[in-house]
Tab-separated table of C-alpha atoms in Angstrom:
chain	number	residue	atom	x	y	z
G	1	ALA	CA	0.035	-0.112	-0.017
G	2	GLU	CA	1.233	3.405	-0.821
G	3	LYS	CA	2.424	5.460	2.278
G	4	VAL	CA	1.883	8.865	0.625
G	5	ILE	CA	-1.243	9.673	-1.214
G	6	GLN	CA	-2.049	12.667	-3.412
G	7	VAL	CA	-5.510	12.224	-4.511
G	8	TRP	CA	-5.653	14.910	-7.229
G	9	SER	CA	-3.585	14.149	-10.160
G	10	THR	CA	-4.126	17.579	-11.929
G	11	ALA	CA	-5.354	21.030	-10.878
G	12	SER	CA	-5.896	24.385	-12.854
G	13	ARG	CA	-6.268	27.840	-11.545
G	14	GLN	CA	-6.136	31.417	-12.685
G	15	GLU	CA	-3.313	33.672	-11.970
G	16	GLY	CA	-3.681	35.410	-8.653
G	17	GLU	CA	-5.768	32.913	-7.042
G	18	GLU	CA	-4.878	30.638	-4.031
G	19	LEU	CA	-4.306	26.860	-4.339
G	20	THR	CA	-4.406	24.111	-1.710
G	21	LEU	CA	-2.844	20.709	-2.625
G	22	ASP	CA	-3.695	17.879	-0.317
G	23	CYS	CA	-1.539	14.983	0.792
G	24	SER	CA	-2.246	12.195	3.195
G	25	TYR	CA	0.185	9.781	4.686
G	26	GLU	CA	0.618	6.557	6.761
G	27	THR	CA	3.106	6.223	9.499
G	28	SER	CA	3.415	4.624	12.783
G	29	GLN	CA	6.539	6.541	13.729
G	30	VAL	CA	6.569	9.364	16.331
G	31	LEU	CA	9.258	11.286	14.477
G	32	TYR	CA	8.797	12.070	10.828
G	33	HIS	CA	9.171	14.802	8.313
G	34	LEU	CA	6.979	15.818	5.446
G	35	PHE	CA	8.238	17.523	2.434
G	36	TRP	CA	6.829	19.443	-0.641
G	37	TYR	CA	8.897	19.395	-3.888
G	38	LYS	CA	8.105	20.888	-7.294
G	39	HIS	CA	9.079	19.357	-10.418
G	40	LEU	CA	9.793	22.194	-12.876
G	41	LEU	CA	8.959	21.999	-16.640
G	42	SER	CA	12.733	22.151	-17.219
G	43	GLY	CA	13.203	18.719	-15.411
G	44	GLU	CA	14.657	20.088	-12.173
G	45	MET	CA	13.049	19.044	-8.839
G	46	VAL	CA	13.203	21.647	-6.247
G	47	PHE	CA	12.545	21.477	-2.514
G	48	LEU	CA	9.651	23.965	-1.343
G	49	ILE	CA	8.833	23.411	2.262
G	50	ARG	CA	9.208	20.951	5.154
G	51	GLN	CA	7.093	20.179	8.172
G	52	THR	CA	8.322	18.156	11.197
G	53	SER	CA	6.039	15.942	13.087
G	54	SER	CA	7.155	17.328	16.394
G	55	SER	CA	6.601	20.956	15.305
G	56	THR	CA	3.526	23.030	15.939
G	57	ALA	CA	4.711	25.933	13.938
G	58	LYS	CA	2.909	26.841	11.015
G	59	GLU	CA	5.519	26.594	8.364
G	60	ARG	CA	5.727	29.185	5.725
G	61	SER	CA	8.174	30.041	2.934
G	62	GLY	CA	7.386	32.978	0.704
G	63	ARG	CA	4.084	32.205	-0.874
G	64	TYR	CA	4.131	28.634	0.237
G	65	SER	CA	2.651	27.442	3.540
G	66	VAL	CA	1.227	24.281	4.856
G	67	VAL	CA	-1.590	23.167	6.943
G	68	PHE	CA	-0.561	20.123	9.068
G	69	GLN	CA	-3.314	18.069	10.612
G	70	LYS	CA	-1.252	15.438	12.558
G	71	SER	CA	-4.277	13.689	13.834
G	72	LEU	CA	-5.693	13.239	10.302
G	73	LYS	CA	-2.288	12.342	9.003
G	74	SER	CA	-2.637	15.161	6.344
G	75	ILE	CA	-0.525	18.004	5.144
G	76	SER	CA	-1.753	20.427	2.609
G	77	LEU	CA	0.423	22.884	0.602
G	78	ILE	CA	-1.094	26.381	0.153
G	79	ILE	CA	0.276	28.494	-2.578
G	80	SER	CA	-0.986	32.122	-2.611
G	81	ALA	CA	-1.140	34.602	-5.378
G	82	LEU	CA	-0.528	32.054	-8.026
G	83	GLN	CA	1.742	32.952	-11.145
G	84	PRO	CA	2.093	31.132	-14.350
G	85	ASP	CA	5.697	29.987	-13.252
G	86	ASP	CA	3.974	28.003	-10.389
G	87	SER	CA	2.907	25.595	-13.223
G	88	GLY	CA	4.509	22.329	-12.752
G	89	LYS	CA	4.087	18.912	-10.834
G	90	TYR	CA	4.060	19.019	-6.949
G	91	PHE	CA	5.023	16.054	-4.950
G	92	CYS	CA	4.466	15.410	-1.240
G	93	ALA	CA	7.224	13.091	0.499
G	94	LEU	CA	7.566	11.439	3.791
G	95	TRP	CA	10.671	10.673	5.747
G	96	GLU	CA	10.245	8.389	8.792
G	97	ARG	CA	12.573	7.592	11.552
G	98	GLY	CA	12.568	3.780	11.621
G	99	ASN	CA	14.020	0.716	9.972
G	100	SER	CA	13.975	2.379	6.537
G	101	GLY	CA	14.786	5.899	7.674
G	102	THR	CA	17.362	6.679	5.017
G	103	TYR	CA	15.124	7.790	2.226
G	104	GLN	CA	11.867	9.699	1.490
G	105	ARG	CA	8.788	8.197	0.054
G	106	PHE	CA	6.775	10.214	-2.523
G	107	GLY	CA	3.262	10.558	-3.729
G	108	THR	CA	2.193	10.500	-7.274
G	109	GLY	CA	2.265	14.254	-7.582
G	110	THR	CA	-0.300	16.809	-8.645
G	111	LYS	CA	0.251	18.629	-11.954
G	112	LEU	CA	-0.636	22.272	-11.720
G	113	GLN	CA	-1.455	24.642	-14.507
G	114	VAL	CA	-1.800	28.279	-13.797
G	115	VAL	CA	-3.620	30.148	-16.518
G	116	PRO	CA	-2.729	33.918	-16.987
C	1	ASP	CA	25.468	26.168	-12.467
C	2	PRO	CA	23.718	22.858	-11.728
C	3	LYS	CA	24.961	21.433	-8.494
C	4	ILE	CA	24.000	17.850	-9.382
C	5	ILE	CA	24.953	16.782	-12.718
C	6	GLN	CA	23.270	13.788	-14.412
C	7	LYS	CA	24.407	12.380	-17.852
C	8	PRO	CA	23.019	11.764	-20.247
C	9	LYS	CA	19.961	13.814	-20.051
C	10	TYR	CA	18.026	11.658	-22.738
C	11	LEU	CA	18.971	8.214	-23.707
C	12	VAL	CA	17.423	5.517	-26.144
C	13	ALA	CA	18.626	1.980	-25.740
C	14	VAL	CA	17.793	-1.395	-27.323
C	15	THR	CA	16.326	-4.200	-25.300
C	16	GLY	CA	18.970	-6.432	-23.894
C	17	SER	CA	21.645	-3.704	-23.893
C	18	GLU	CA	23.532	-2.238	-20.905
C	19	LYS	CA	23.729	1.436	-19.972
C	20	ILE	CA	25.271	3.540	-17.254
C	21	LEU	CA	23.696	6.679	-15.847
C	22	ILE	CA	26.170	9.120	-14.358
C	23	CYS	CA	25.597	11.280	-11.419
C	24	GLU	CA	27.984	13.869	-9.760
C	25	GLN	CA	27.150	16.093	-6.940
C	26	TYR	CA	28.915	19.346	-5.889
C	27	LEU	CA	26.956	20.115	-2.751
C	28	GLY	CA	29.410	18.557	-0.415
C	29	HIS	CA	26.822	15.952	0.686
C	30	ASN	CA	27.609	12.518	1.951
C	31	ALA	CA	24.304	10.803	1.160
C	32	MET	CA	23.235	10.073	-2.504
C	33	TYR	CA	20.219	8.412	-3.777
C	34	TRP	CA	18.569	7.149	-6.943
C	35	TYR	CA	14.847	7.447	-7.595
C	36	ARG	CA	12.811	6.297	-10.632
C	37	GLN	CA	9.709	7.917	-12.007
C	38	SER	CA	7.529	5.794	-14.378
C	39	ALA	CA	4.444	7.196	-16.039
C	40	LYS	CA	1.625	7.526	-13.479
C	41	LYS	CA	3.572	6.089	-10.674
C	42	PRO	CA	5.051	7.733	-7.380
C	43	LEU	CA	8.693	8.768	-7.570
C	44	GLU	CA	10.198	5.348	-6.469
C	45	PHE	CA	13.029	5.091	-4.373
C	46	MET	CA	15.781	2.584	-5.457
C	47	PHE	CA	19.129	3.080	-3.655
C	48	SER	CA	20.739	5.249	-0.927
C	49	TYR	CA	24.302	5.532	-0.274
C	50	SER	CA	26.125	7.220	2.739
C	51	TYR	CA	29.848	7.737	2.642
C	52	GLN	CA	30.095	5.537	-0.524
C	53	LYS	CA	28.308	2.728	1.462
C	54	LEU	CA	25.045	1.215	0.474
C	55	MET	CA	22.413	1.951	3.005
C	56	ASP	CA	19.134	0.900	1.562
C	57	ASN	CA	18.164	-1.024	-1.602
C	58	GLN	CA	14.513	-1.232	-2.624
C	59	THR	CA	15.186	-2.399	-6.070
C	60	ALA	CA	14.128	-6.098	-6.562
C	61	SER	CA	16.328	-6.666	-9.726
C	62	SER	CA	19.979	-7.110	-9.652
C	63	ARG	CA	20.046	-5.636	-13.081
C	64	PHE	CA	20.368	-2.423	-11.459
C	65	GLN	CA	23.831	-1.832	-9.840
C	66	PRO	CA	24.834	1.510	-8.259
C	67	GLN	CA	28.542	2.383	-8.428
C	68	SER	CA	30.310	4.979	-6.240
C	69	SER	CA	33.908	5.402	-7.366
C	70	LYS	CA	34.158	8.789	-5.537
C	71	LYS	CA	32.345	10.470	-2.570
C	72	ASN	CA	30.483	12.689	-4.860
C	73	HIS	CA	29.614	10.208	-7.506
C	74	LEU	CA	26.749	7.674	-7.632
C	75	ASP	CA	26.370	6.031	-11.015
C	76	LEU	CA	23.599	3.508	-11.953
C	77	GLN	CA	24.429	0.619	-14.167
C	78	ILE	CA	21.499	-1.133	-15.662
C	79	THR	CA	21.988	-4.421	-17.666
C	80	ALA	CA	19.809	-6.544	-19.806
C	81	LEU	CA	17.443	-3.588	-20.510
C	82	LYS	CA	13.751	-4.125	-20.724
C	83	PRO	CA	11.116	-1.894	-22.143
C	84	ASP	CA	9.576	-1.544	-18.597
C	85	ASP	CA	12.743	0.098	-17.396
C	86	SER	CA	11.701	3.116	-19.496
C	87	ALA	CA	11.555	5.959	-16.950
C	88	THR	CA	13.156	9.088	-15.888
C	89	TYR	CA	15.961	8.312	-13.305
C	90	PHE	CA	16.569	10.896	-10.785
C	91	CYS	CA	19.831	11.308	-8.816
C	92	ALA	CA	19.587	13.156	-5.487
C	93	SER	CA	21.856	14.019	-2.565
C	94	SER	CA	21.447	15.277	0.929
C	95	LEU	CA	23.177	15.725	4.359
C	96	PRO	CA	23.177	12.504	6.267
C	97	GLY	CA	20.077	10.435	5.107
C	98	HIS	CA	19.337	9.034	8.293
C	99	SER	CA	18.312	12.406	9.691
C	100	GLY	CA	15.628	13.109	7.075
C	101	ASN	CA	17.256	15.981	5.385
C	102	THR	CA	16.155	17.846	2.390
C	103	LEU	CA	16.955	16.197	-0.968
C	104	TYR	CA	18.425	18.013	-3.788
C	105	PHE	CA	17.815	16.593	-7.112
C	106	GLY	CA	19.409	16.337	-10.538
C	107	GLU	CA	17.457	17.136	-13.763
C	108	GLY	CA	16.936	13.495	-14.419
C	109	SER	CA	18.045	11.082	-17.017
C	110	ARG	CA	15.153	10.061	-19.384
C	111	LEU	CA	15.580	6.407	-20.493
C	112	ILE	CA	13.661	4.830	-23.322
C	113	VAL	CA	14.082	1.213	-23.999
C	114	VAL	CA	12.897	0.071	-27.407
């Protein structure tokens, strides 16, 4: 069974709007990290933002922020004031401290198109 | 300048042949990884290395062999290629992998097996 689930495979928004991308995950570990990455049209994969399971802080980085609902095992990425350059594929990833704690597991990604 | 260099960027190979995907990172990281992305599948973890030693292997087939000749190199040799091996292969690196550090990716090597 997949550990990281991104239900929406595609999304489309107008420039200037706000978007929420959802991700759910499965883990039995106490300590884990959640990441959001963006796969650019150029092929590059870049890190956006990270949430640690033990943190209650609302993580934010520029126009990116997250909503972390630990009890629901859900993390959403919010992108405000969308721009055409935000188009790309967004991946959620989970790292768990445990037996296989040397790598991150990824979801299938959500492809976003921002229309001018 | 790219900090993680993957070569080649695109590759077409014949079924049954052997290819090597090259990865070099200039971030000073000690952990390196290979991931594979096939159509409509999650980015799939293959191998992780730390200080040139294999840490995790989630690849069922022995046709995939990572090779680390230098601390900042992690190449991927694929033998007896099959059409199902067609995918984009991403190399990544990080600070020590057992701490859940952020991954930095190369631009990928897109392999098509015909």
